[in-house]
Coordinates of C-alpha atoms and ligand atoms in Angstrom, one line a residue:
M1 CA -7.5 16.9 -2.6
A2 CA -6.0 13.6 -1.6
E3 CA -7.6 12.1 1.8
V4 CA -5.6 12.9 4.9
I5 CA -4.7 10.4 7.4
V6 CA -3.1 11.8 10.7
S7 CA -4.8 10.0 13.2
A8 CA -1.7 7.1 13.4
F9 CA 0.8 10.0 13.5
V10 CA -1.3 12.1 16.3
Q11 CA -0.8 8.7 18.3
V12 CA 2.7 8.7 17.9
L13 CA 3.1 12.4 18.6
L14 CA 0.9 11.6 21.8
K15 CA 3.1 8.9 23.1
K16 CA 6.2 10.8 21.9
S17 CA 4.9 13.9 24.0
T18 CA 4.5 12.1 27.5
S19 CA 7.3 9.7 27.4
Q20 CA 8.4 9.7 31.2
I21 CA 12.3 10.6 30.3
L22 CA 10.9 13.9 28.7
R23 CA 8.7 14.6 31.4
Q24 CA 11.8 14.4 33.8
Y25 CA 13.6 16.4 31.8
G26 CA 11.0 18.9 31.0
K27 CA 10.9 19.8 34.5
M28 CA 14.7 20.4 34.4
W29 CA 13.8 23.0 31.7
G30 CA 11.8 24.6 33.9
S31 CA 7.7 25.1 34.5
T32 CA 7.0 26.8 31.6
V33 CA 8.4 24.2 29.3
Y34 CA 6.9 21.5 31.5
R35 CA 3.2 23.2 31.5
Q36 CA 3.5 23.5 27.9
L37 CA 4.3 19.8 27.4
K38 CA 1.7 19.0 29.4
K39 CA -1.0 21.3 27.4
L40 CA 0.5 19.9 24.4
E41 CA -0.5 16.2 25.9
S42 CA -3.9 17.2 26.6
T43 CA -4.4 19.3 23.3
L44 CA -3.1 16.6 21.2
S45 CA -5.6 13.8 23.2
T46 CA -8.5 16.3 22.5
I47 CA -8.0 16.1 19.0
Q48 CA -7.0 12.5 18.7
A49 CA -10.5 11.7 20.3
V50 CA -12.3 12.8 16.9
L51 CA -10.1 11.6 14.6
Q52 CA -11.6 8.3 13.4
D53 CA -14.6 10.2 12.7
A54 CA -13.2 13.2 11.0
E55 CA -11.2 10.6 8.7
E56 CA -14.4 9.0 7.7
K57 CA -16.4 12.1 7.2
Q58 CA -13.5 13.9 5.1
V59 CA -14.5 12.2 1.6
K60 CA -18.0 14.0 1.4
N61 CA -16.6 17.3 3.4
E62 CA -13.7 19.3 2.0
A63 CA -13.6 21.9 4.6
L64 CA -13.0 18.9 7.0
K65 CA -10.3 17.5 4.6
K66 CA -8.5 21.1 4.9
W67 CA -8.7 20.9 8.7
L68 CA -7.3 17.6 8.3
A69 CA -4.7 18.6 6.1
D70 CA -3.8 21.8 8.5
L71 CA -3.6 19.5 11.7
K72 CA -1.2 17.0 9.6
D73 CA 1.2 20.3 9.0
A74 CA 1.1 21.1 12.7
A75 CA 1.6 17.8 13.5
Y76 CA 4.9 17.5 11.4
D77 CA 6.2 21.1 13.1
T78 CA 5.3 19.6 16.3
E79 CA 7.3 16.3 15.8
D80 CA 10.3 18.2 14.8
I81 CA 10.0 20.0 18.2
L82 CA 9.6 17.0 20.2
D83 CA 12.5 15.6 18.2
E84 CA 14.8 18.6 19.2
F85 CA 13.5 18.0 23.0
N86 CA 14.5 14.0 22.5
Y87 CA 17.9 15.0 21.3
E88 CA 18.6 17.3 23.8
V89 CA 17.9 14.7 26.4
L90 CA 19.9 11.9 24.7
R91 CA 22.7 14.5 24.0
Q92 CA 22.8 15.3 28.1
R93 CA 22.4 11.8 29.0
A94 CA 25.3 10.8 26.6
E95 CA 27.3 13.7 28.0
I96 CA 26.8 12.6 31.5
R97 CA 27.7 9.2 31.0
D98 CA 30.7 10.7 29.4
R99 CA 32.2 12.8 32.2
M100 CA 31.3 9.8 34.7
K101 CA 33.4 7.6 32.9
R102 CA 36.2 10.3 32.7
K103 CA 35.8 11.5 35.9
V104 CA 36.2 15.3 34.9
W105 CA 33.8 18.1 35.1
D106 CA 33.8 20.3 32.1
F107 CA 31.3 22.9 32.8
F108 CA 31.7 24.6 29.3
S109 CA 31.2 22.0 27.0
F110 CA 27.5 21.7 27.7
R111 CA 25.2 23.5 25.2
N112 CA 24.2 26.7 26.5
P113 CA 21.1 25.4 28.8
I114 CA 19.8 28.7 29.3
I115 CA 19.3 29.5 25.1
F116 CA 18.1 26.2 24.8
R117 CA 15.3 26.8 27.2
I118 CA 14.2 30.0 25.7
T119 CA 14.3 28.8 22.2
M120 CA 12.2 25.6 23.0
M121 CA 9.9 27.5 25.5
N122 CA 8.9 30.1 22.5
K123 CA 8.6 27.0 19.9
I124 CA 6.7 25.1 22.3
K125 CA 4.5 27.8 23.1
E126 CA 3.7 28.7 19.5
I127 CA 2.9 25.1 18.6
V128 CA 0.5 24.9 21.3
E129 CA -1.2 27.8 20.4
R130 CA -1.5 26.8 16.7
L131 CA -2.8 23.1 17.7
D132 CA -5.2 24.7 20.4
N133 CA -6.9 27.1 17.3
I134 CA -7.1 24.0 15.1
A135 CA -8.5 21.9 18.4
A136 CA -11.2 24.9 18.8
E137 CA -12.4 24.5 15.1
R138 CA -13.3 20.8 15.3
S139 CA -16.8 21.8 16.8
K140 CA -17.9 23.1 13.7
F141 CA -17.7 19.6 12.1
H142 CA -20.1 17.7 14.8
L143 CA -17.6 15.0 15.1
T144 CA -18.1 12.2 17.0
E145 CA -16.0 11.2 19.8
I146 CA -14.2 7.8 19.5
G147 CA -11.8 6.3 22.1
P148 CA -8.3 6.0 21.0
V149 CA -8.7 2.0 21.4
D150 CA -11.5 1.4 19.3
R151 CA -12.4 -2.2 19.5
Q152 CA -14.0 -2.3 16.0
Y153 CA -10.9 -1.2 14.2
L154 CA -8.8 -3.8 15.5
S155 CA -8.5 -7.5 14.0
T156 CA -10.2 -9.4 16.2
E157 CA -7.8 -12.4 14.9
R158 CA -4.2 -12.8 14.8
P159 CA -3.1 -12.1 11.4
E160 CA -2.2 -15.1 9.6
T161 CA 1.2 -15.9 8.1
H162 CA 1.7 -16.1 4.3
S163 CA 0.8 -19.7 3.6
F164 CA -2.7 -18.8 2.7
V165 CA -1.8 -16.5 -0.2
K166 CA -2.0 -19.3 -2.6
E167 CA -2.9 -19.0 -6.0
S168 CA -4.7 -22.3 -5.9
N169 CA -7.5 -20.0 -4.5
I170 CA -8.9 -19.3 -7.9
I171 CA -12.4 -20.0 -8.2
G172 CA -14.4 -20.4 -11.6
R173 CA -12.6 -19.1 -15.1
E174 CA -12.3 -23.0 -16.2
E175 CA -14.0 -22.3 -19.6
D176 CA -12.4 -18.8 -20.0
K177 CA -9.2 -20.8 -19.6
K178 CA -10.4 -23.6 -22.2
K179 CA -11.5 -21.1 -24.5
I180 CA -8.4 -19.3 -24.6
V181 CA -6.1 -22.4 -24.5
E182 CA -8.1 -23.6 -27.5
S183 CA -7.6 -20.4 -29.5
L184 CA -4.0 -20.1 -28.9
I185 CA -3.3 -23.8 -30.0
S186 CA -5.6 -23.5 -33.0
R187 CA -3.1 -20.7 -34.6
A188 CA -0.5 -23.5 -35.1
G189 CA -0.3 -23.0 -38.7
R190 CA -0.2 -19.5 -39.2
S191 CA 3.0 -17.8 -40.1
D192 CA 2.2 -14.6 -38.6
V193 CA 2.4 -13.7 -34.9
S194 CA -1.4 -13.9 -33.5
V195 CA -2.3 -10.9 -31.2
L196 CA -4.9 -12.2 -28.4
P197 CA -6.1 -9.2 -26.2
I198 CA -7.6 -10.1 -22.6
L199 CA -10.1 -6.8 -22.1
G200 CA -11.7 -6.1 -19.0
I201 CA -11.9 -3.8 -16.0
G202 CA -9.6 -3.5 -13.3
G203 CA -9.7 -6.1 -11.2
L204 CA -11.7 -8.2 -12.9
G205 CA -8.5 -11.2 -13.2
K206 CA -7.5 -10.6 -16.7
T207 CA -3.5 -11.2 -15.0
T208 CA -4.9 -14.2 -13.3
L209 CA -6.4 -15.8 -16.4
A210 CA -3.4 -15.1 -18.4
Q211 CA -1.5 -16.9 -15.5
L212 CA -4.0 -19.8 -15.6
V213 CA -3.2 -20.0 -19.0
Y214 CA 0.5 -19.6 -19.1
N215 CA 0.6 -22.3 -16.9
E216 CA -1.6 -24.7 -18.5
I217 CA 0.5 -28.0 -19.2
T218 CA -0.9 -28.2 -23.2
V219 CA 0.6 -24.4 -23.4
A220 CA 3.2 -25.4 -21.9
E221 CA 4.0 -28.2 -24.4
H222 CA 2.9 -26.3 -27.2
F223 CA 5.2 -23.6 -27.2
Q224 CA 9.0 -23.9 -27.2
Q225 CA 9.5 -20.5 -25.5
R226 CA 7.0 -18.7 -23.2
I227 CA 8.0 -15.2 -21.8
W228 CA 6.1 -13.0 -19.6
V229 CA 6.6 -9.3 -19.4
C230 CA 4.6 -6.9 -17.0
V231 CA 4.6 -3.6 -18.7
S232 CA 2.3 -1.5 -17.2
E233 CA 1.8 2.0 -17.4
N234 CA 5.1 3.6 -18.5
F235 CA 5.3 1.6 -21.9
D236 CA 8.8 1.7 -22.8
I237 CA 9.9 -0.2 -25.8
K238 CA 14.0 -0.5 -24.8
N239 CA 13.1 -2.0 -21.4
I240 CA 10.4 -4.5 -22.4
V241 CA 12.7 -5.8 -25.3
K242 CA 15.4 -6.1 -22.8
T243 CA 13.0 -8.1 -20.5
I244 CA 11.6 -10.2 -23.5
I245 CA 15.3 -11.1 -23.7
E246 CA 16.8 -11.4 -20.2
S247 CA 13.4 -13.6 -19.6
A248 CA 14.0 -16.2 -22.7
T249 CA 17.7 -16.5 -21.9
Q250 CA 17.5 -16.3 -17.8
R251 CA 20.4 -13.9 -18.1
K252 CA 21.1 -10.6 -17.5
Y253 CA 21.4 -8.3 -20.8
E254 CA 23.4 -5.3 -20.4
L255 CA 23.5 -3.6 -24.0
S256 CA 20.7 -0.9 -24.2
D257 CA 20.9 0.4 -27.6
M258 CA 17.9 -0.5 -29.9
D259 CA 20.0 -1.8 -32.7
S260 CA 21.8 -4.5 -30.5
L261 CA 18.5 -5.0 -28.9
Q262 CA 16.6 -5.9 -31.7
R263 CA 19.3 -8.0 -33.5
T264 CA 19.1 -9.8 -29.8
L265 CA 15.8 -10.6 -29.6
R266 CA 15.9 -11.9 -33.4
E267 CA 18.2 -14.2 -32.3
V268 CA 16.6 -15.2 -29.1
L269 CA 13.3 -15.7 -30.7
G270 CA 14.8 -17.0 -34.3
G271 CA 12.6 -20.3 -35.2
K272 CA 10.9 -21.2 -32.0
R273 CA 7.3 -20.9 -31.4
F274 CA 6.8 -18.7 -28.6
L275 CA 3.9 -17.4 -26.2
L276 CA 4.7 -13.8 -25.1
V277 CA 2.4 -12.2 -22.0
L278 CA 2.5 -8.3 -22.2
D279 CA 0.6 -7.9 -19.4
D280 CA -1.2 -4.7 -18.3
V281 CA -0.6 -3.0 -21.7
W282 CA -1.9 1.0 -21.8
N283 CA -0.5 2.1 -24.7
P284 CA -0.5 1.0 -28.5
W285 CA 2.7 -1.0 -29.3
E286 CA 2.6 -1.4 -33.1
E287 CA 6.2 -0.5 -32.8
L288 CA 7.2 -3.9 -31.0
K289 CA 4.7 -6.2 -32.8
E290 CA 7.3 -5.3 -35.6
L291 CA 10.1 -6.8 -33.9
L292 CA 8.3 -9.9 -32.8
T293 CA 8.2 -11.4 -36.3
A294 CA 11.5 -13.8 -35.8
G295 CA 9.6 -16.4 -34.0
A296 CA 8.3 -19.6 -35.7
E297 CA 4.7 -20.5 -37.0
G298 CA 2.1 -20.5 -34.4
S299 CA 3.7 -17.8 -32.1
C300 CA 0.8 -15.8 -30.1
V301 CA 1.1 -12.9 -27.9
I302 CA -1.5 -12.3 -25.1
V303 CA -2.2 -8.8 -24.2
T304 CA -3.9 -7.9 -21.2
T305 CA -5.7 -4.5 -21.0
R306 CA -8.4 -2.5 -19.4
S307 CA -8.0 -0.3 -22.5
T308 CA -10.4 -0.5 -25.7
T309 CA -7.9 1.8 -27.5
V310 CA -5.4 -0.6 -27.2
V311 CA -7.3 -3.5 -28.5
S312 CA -8.5 -1.3 -31.6
S313 CA -4.8 -0.6 -32.1
I314 CA -4.1 -4.0 -32.8
I315 CA -4.7 -5.0 -36.5
G316 CA -5.3 -8.3 -38.0
T317 CA -5.6 -10.4 -35.2
L318 CA -7.9 -12.4 -33.0
D319 CA -10.7 -11.1 -31.8
A320 CA -10.5 -9.3 -27.9
Y321 CA -11.3 -11.8 -25.2
E322 CA -13.8 -9.7 -23.2
L323 CA -13.7 -10.7 -19.9
K324 CA -17.2 -11.0 -17.9
P325 CA -17.5 -10.6 -14.0
L326 CA -17.5 -13.8 -11.7
S327 CA -21.0 -15.1 -11.5
D328 CA -22.9 -14.3 -8.0
D329 CA -22.4 -17.8 -7.0
E330 CA -18.3 -17.5 -7.7
C331 CA -18.3 -14.7 -6.5
W332 CA -19.9 -15.9 -3.1
S333 CA -17.4 -18.5 -3.0
L334 CA -14.4 -16.3 -3.3
F335 CA -16.0 -14.3 -0.4
E336 CA -16.8 -17.2 1.9
R337 CA -13.6 -18.9 1.4
N338 CA -11.8 -15.6 2.7
A339 CA -14.3 -14.5 5.5
F340 CA -14.6 -18.0 7.2
S341 CA -12.3 -20.6 7.6
K342 CA -12.9 -24.3 7.0
G343 CA -15.7 -25.8 9.7
D344 CA -16.4 -22.2 11.0
A345 CA -18.6 -22.4 14.1
E346 CA -19.5 -18.9 13.5
K347 CA -20.9 -19.0 10.1
S348 CA -24.4 -18.6 11.0
A349 CA -27.5 -17.7 8.7
D350 CA -27.3 -14.6 9.7
L351 CA -23.7 -13.9 8.6
I352 CA -24.4 -15.5 5.4
H353 CA -27.5 -13.6 4.4
I354 CA -25.6 -10.4 5.3
G355 CA -22.4 -11.6 3.5
K356 CA -24.7 -12.4 0.3
A357 CA -25.9 -9.0 0.2
I358 CA -22.4 -7.6 0.8
V359 CA -21.2 -10.0 -2.2
E360 CA -23.7 -8.3 -4.4
K361 CA -22.0 -5.1 -4.4
C362 CA -18.9 -6.6 -5.4
G363 CA -20.3 -6.5 -9.2
G364 CA -18.4 -9.7 -9.4
L365 CA -15.2 -8.3 -9.0
P366 CA -12.9 -10.9 -7.7
L367 CA -10.6 -8.2 -6.6
A368 CA -13.5 -6.8 -4.4
A369 CA -14.8 -9.9 -3.3
K370 CA -11.7 -11.2 -1.5
M371 CA -11.0 -7.9 -0.2
L372 CA -14.0 -7.6 1.6
G373 CA -13.9 -11.5 2.8
R374 CA -10.6 -10.7 4.1
L375 CA -12.1 -7.7 5.6
M376 CA -15.1 -9.7 7.1
R377 CA -12.9 -12.4 8.6
T378 CA -11.7 -10.0 11.3
K379 CA -15.3 -9.3 12.3
R380 CA -17.5 -11.9 13.9
E381 CA -20.6 -9.8 15.1
V382 CA -23.6 -9.6 13.5
R383 CA -23.9 -5.7 14.1
E384 CA -20.2 -5.4 12.7
W385 CA -21.3 -7.3 9.5
R386 CA -24.5 -5.2 9.1
S387 CA -22.3 -2.3 9.7
V388 CA -20.1 -2.9 6.5
M389 CA -23.3 -3.6 4.7
E390 CA -25.0 -0.1 5.3
S391 CA -21.7 1.6 5.1
K392 CA -22.2 5.0 3.5
I393 CA -19.1 4.3 1.5
W394 CA -21.0 2.5 -1.1
K395 CA -22.6 5.4 -2.2
L396 CA -19.9 7.3 -2.8
N397 CA -19.4 8.6 -6.4
D398 CA -15.7 8.2 -6.6
D399 CA -14.9 6.3 -10.3
K400 CA -11.2 6.3 -9.2
I401 CA -11.0 4.2 -6.0
L402 CA -13.4 1.0 -5.7
P403 CA -15.9 1.7 -2.4
S404 CA -14.9 -2.0 -1.3
L405 CA -11.3 -1.1 -1.1
R406 CA -12.1 2.2 0.7
L407 CA -13.9 0.2 3.1
S408 CA -11.2 -2.3 3.6
Y409 CA -9.0 0.6 4.3
N410 CA -11.1 2.6 6.6
H411 CA -11.2 -0.7 9.1
L412 CA -7.5 -1.3 9.3
P413 CA -6.3 0.0 12.8
C414 CA -5.0 3.6 12.7
H415 CA -1.3 2.9 12.4
V416 CA -1.6 0.3 9.9
K417 CA -3.3 2.7 7.3
Q418 CA -0.2 5.0 7.8
C419 CA 1.9 2.1 7.0
F420 CA 0.2 0.9 4.1
A421 CA -0.3 4.3 3.1
Y422 CA 3.3 5.0 3.3
C423 CA 3.4 2.1 0.3
A424 CA 2.6 4.6 -2.4
I425 CA 6.0 5.4 -2.5
F426 CA 7.0 2.4 -4.4
P427 CA 6.5 2.6 -8.2
K428 CA 3.5 0.3 -9.6
D429 CA 4.3 -3.3 -10.0
Y430 CA 7.3 -3.0 -8.0
E431 CA 8.8 -6.0 -6.2
I432 CA 9.1 -4.6 -2.7
D433 CA 11.5 -6.3 -0.2
K434 CA 9.4 -7.1 3.0
E435 CA 12.5 -6.2 5.6
M436 CA 13.6 -3.2 3.6
L437 CA 9.5 -1.7 4.0
I438 CA 9.6 -2.7 7.6
Q439 CA 12.9 -0.5 8.3
L440 CA 11.3 2.2 6.4
W441 CA 8.2 2.0 8.7
K442 CA 10.5 2.0 11.9
A443 CA 12.6 4.9 10.3
N444 CA 9.5 6.9 9.8
G445 CA 8.5 6.2 13.0
F446 CA 4.9 4.8 12.0
I447 CA 5.2 1.7 14.3
P448 CA 4.1 2.4 17.7
S449 CA 6.8 1.1 20.2
D450 CA 10.2 2.9 21.8
L451 CA 11.7 -0.7 22.2
E452 CA 13.6 -2.0 19.0
E453 CA 12.7 -5.6 19.5
D454 CA 9.1 -4.7 20.1
M455 CA 9.2 -2.6 17.2
E456 CA 10.5 -5.3 14.8
L457 CA 8.0 -7.4 16.1
K458 CA 4.9 -5.1 15.7
G459 CA 6.5 -4.2 12.0
Q460 CA 6.2 -7.9 11.3
E461 CA 2.8 -7.8 12.6
I462 CA 1.9 -5.0 10.6
F463 CA 3.1 -6.5 7.6
Y464 CA 1.1 -9.5 8.1
E465 CA -2.2 -7.8 8.8
L466 CA -1.6 -5.9 5.4
L467 CA -0.8 -9.4 3.7
S468 CA -4.1 -11.2 5.2
R469 CA -6.4 -8.5 4.2
S470 CA -5.0 -8.9 0.7
F471 CA -3.5 -5.3 0.6
F472 CA 0.0 -6.9 -0.4
Q473 CA -0.2 -9.9 -2.7
D474 CA 2.2 -12.4 -4.8
M475 CA 4.4 -12.7 -1.9
I476 CA 7.7 -14.8 -2.9
I477 CA 8.5 -16.9 0.4
H478 CA 12.3 -17.2 -0.7
K479 CA 12.7 -14.0 -1.3
Q480 CA 10.7 -12.4 1.0
T481 CA 9.0 -10.0 -1.3
F482 CA 5.7 -9.1 -2.4
K483 CA 3.5 -6.7 -4.9
M484 CA 0.5 -4.3 -4.3
H485 CA -2.6 -4.9 -7.0
D486 CA -2.6 -1.6 -9.2
L487 CA -5.6 -0.9 -7.6
I488 CA -4.5 -0.8 -4.1
H489 CA -1.6 1.1 -5.4
D490 CA -4.1 3.7 -6.5
L491 CA -6.0 3.6 -3.5
A492 CA -3.0 4.3 -1.6
Q493 CA -1.7 7.0 -3.7
S494 CA -4.9 8.5 -3.2
I495 CA -4.5 8.8 0.4
I496 CA -1.1 9.7 0.8
G497 CA -1.6 12.3 -1.9
N498 CA 1.2 14.6 -2.4
E499 CA 3.1 13.6 0.3
C500 CA 4.8 10.5 -1.7
H501 CA 6.4 11.2 -4.6
I502 CA 8.4 9.3 -7.3
L503 CA 11.2 10.7 -9.1
A504 CA 11.6 8.8 -12.2
K505 CA 14.0 11.0 -14.2
P506 CA 16.4 14.0 -12.9
Q507 CA 14.0 16.8 -12.2
S508 CA 13.1 19.4 -9.8
I509 CA 10.3 19.1 -7.6
S510 CA 7.8 22.0 -7.4
N511 CA 5.4 20.6 -4.7
T512 CA 6.2 21.4 -1.2
A513 CA 3.9 19.2 0.2
V514 CA 6.4 16.2 -0.4
R515 CA 7.6 14.4 2.9
H516 CA 8.6 11.1 1.3
L517 CA 10.7 10.5 -1.8
S518 CA 11.9 7.5 -4.2
I519 CA 13.9 7.7 -7.1
T520 CA 13.6 4.9 -9.8
Ligands
ATP601 N1 -11.0 -16.2 -10.1 C1 -10.6 -15.7 -9.2 N2 -10.7 -16.4 -7.9 C2 -10.0 -16.1 -7.1 N3 -9.1 -14.7 -7.0 C3 -8.9 -14.3 -8.3 C4 -9.6 -14.5 -9.3 N4 -9.5 -13.7 -10.2 C5 -8.7 -12.6 -9.8 N5 -8.4 -12.7 -8.3 C6 -7.7 -12.1 -7.9 O1 -8.2 -10.6 -7.8 C7 -7.0 -9.8 -7.8 C8 -7.1 -9.4 -9.0 O2 -7.2 -9.9 -10.2 P1 -5.9 -9.6 -11.4 O3 -5.1 -8.8 -10.9 O4 -6.1 -10.9 -12.2 O5 -7.1 -8.3 -12.3 P2 -6.9 -7.6 -13.4 O6 -8.1 -7.8 -14.5 O7 -5.6 -8.1 -14.0 O8 -6.5 -6.1 -13.0 P3 -6.0 -4.7 -13.5 O9 -6.7 -4.4 -14.7 O10 -5.8 -3.9 -12.5 O11 -4.2 -5.5 -14.2 C9 -6.1 -10.6 -7.6 O12 -5.9 -10.5 -6.4 C10 -6.4 -12.2 -8.0 O13 -5.6 -12.5 -7.3
MG602 MG1 -3.5 -7.0 -14.2

């Protein structure tokens, strides 16, 4: 079962249940409704107090995870009931305003208040009982109470804006770049297309290295045509050919039958020495290779992949370039650059010592070093650094999610956690529109604020918090779009589980846990 995050949601519910206006109207709906609303608040507060601890411990405790899942279910139902109350408040207020305007008393236009009161009384009683039972079960898990505002989970630093997310932050890889560039250029006289796979585990820097090569001046001069295609898990030959054509011609291409695609591809590549980067390939792709023979002598394809099967399926070509992890020194430099600002007065010997121990746990993975650096930037106390170094998460045997990423996630403020996990709704490698995302957060009630203006501001803050902590990357300033790294998307997916579903083609959804749906 995926991880369950519910703390942020309960916090939002608590806010909703304690709103002044609901209280006021609650009294009008009778003492039972009012009492139940008060009871709801106290039950939610009791549960909220142990949620942070519960969410952290669930990774190793299935029963606790189930408890959180039951709570989440009940929380969704509670939200529906509170929304019904709020709707009634708004409806009554609008009606009163309308009547004042018209100065006409129309008693019969009111929804029957007695029926509303009885229905709602039963609904709220039932949900409070359900939540009470859940609250009572918490004692089984020996959870520690942590106040709702736990300092260590809030950034001590205001999130920076996007300017630091520059790709000039690359550490090392000069030697790798040089070797690959030389190898590509040495193929100049070859009549067949040369394929160079870059192989390595996720987050090692394959895409980054391919980008360095692609943008290298000698490469730009050597190849008449350079094309970058992000392939990803859904290998679809038609789409790839279409993207190649569009990328080479810088125009949209409408036709989609294979025959026209293949003819246009030949025309586009015809007689030119091209460099094609197929980034993130998961499946063998011989079929495509056959279509790439129209280029001039010396044309090359770089394939980045995590899969040795993909590499072995490429016949008669250059040896795979097996990318190595960063050295300890490089990894430290990357971490240091992200964890401290220039001339940071707090860069004490203690922090450096602990930081180096943390970096050792990154195994030379730049993604891990970067994320952890960004996490530690929000902490300044030696005890906080030590607590990250000694976290039990390092020992978890979860081969899907890197401990460094899970740790960074665990240290997010709880409402930010929810906003992040929701991003699993977008397909992998999707260019996400920042403003659209903030609107979606707002619409889902993930931003803890009642005022529209304040909500907008908080939405922006959450966005920059996630960007500054490297959960988001590749921000394109003029378009205000960004992406999530593959492994970060896996993390979001593992947290949100079945609640988010991406529908790629017309199909029915059998899973009843789906709460958010995107259609691609
Ligand atoms: N040498 C480096 N210096 C600084 N940052 C780096 C370096 N290499 C990679 N990164 C950063 O680490 C992250 C992961 O890198 P990248 O996306 O290139 O990995 P990858 O091997 O392509 O992963 P995947 O297999 O998931 O596609 C990126 O955010 C990238 O900016
Ligand atoms: Mg990649």
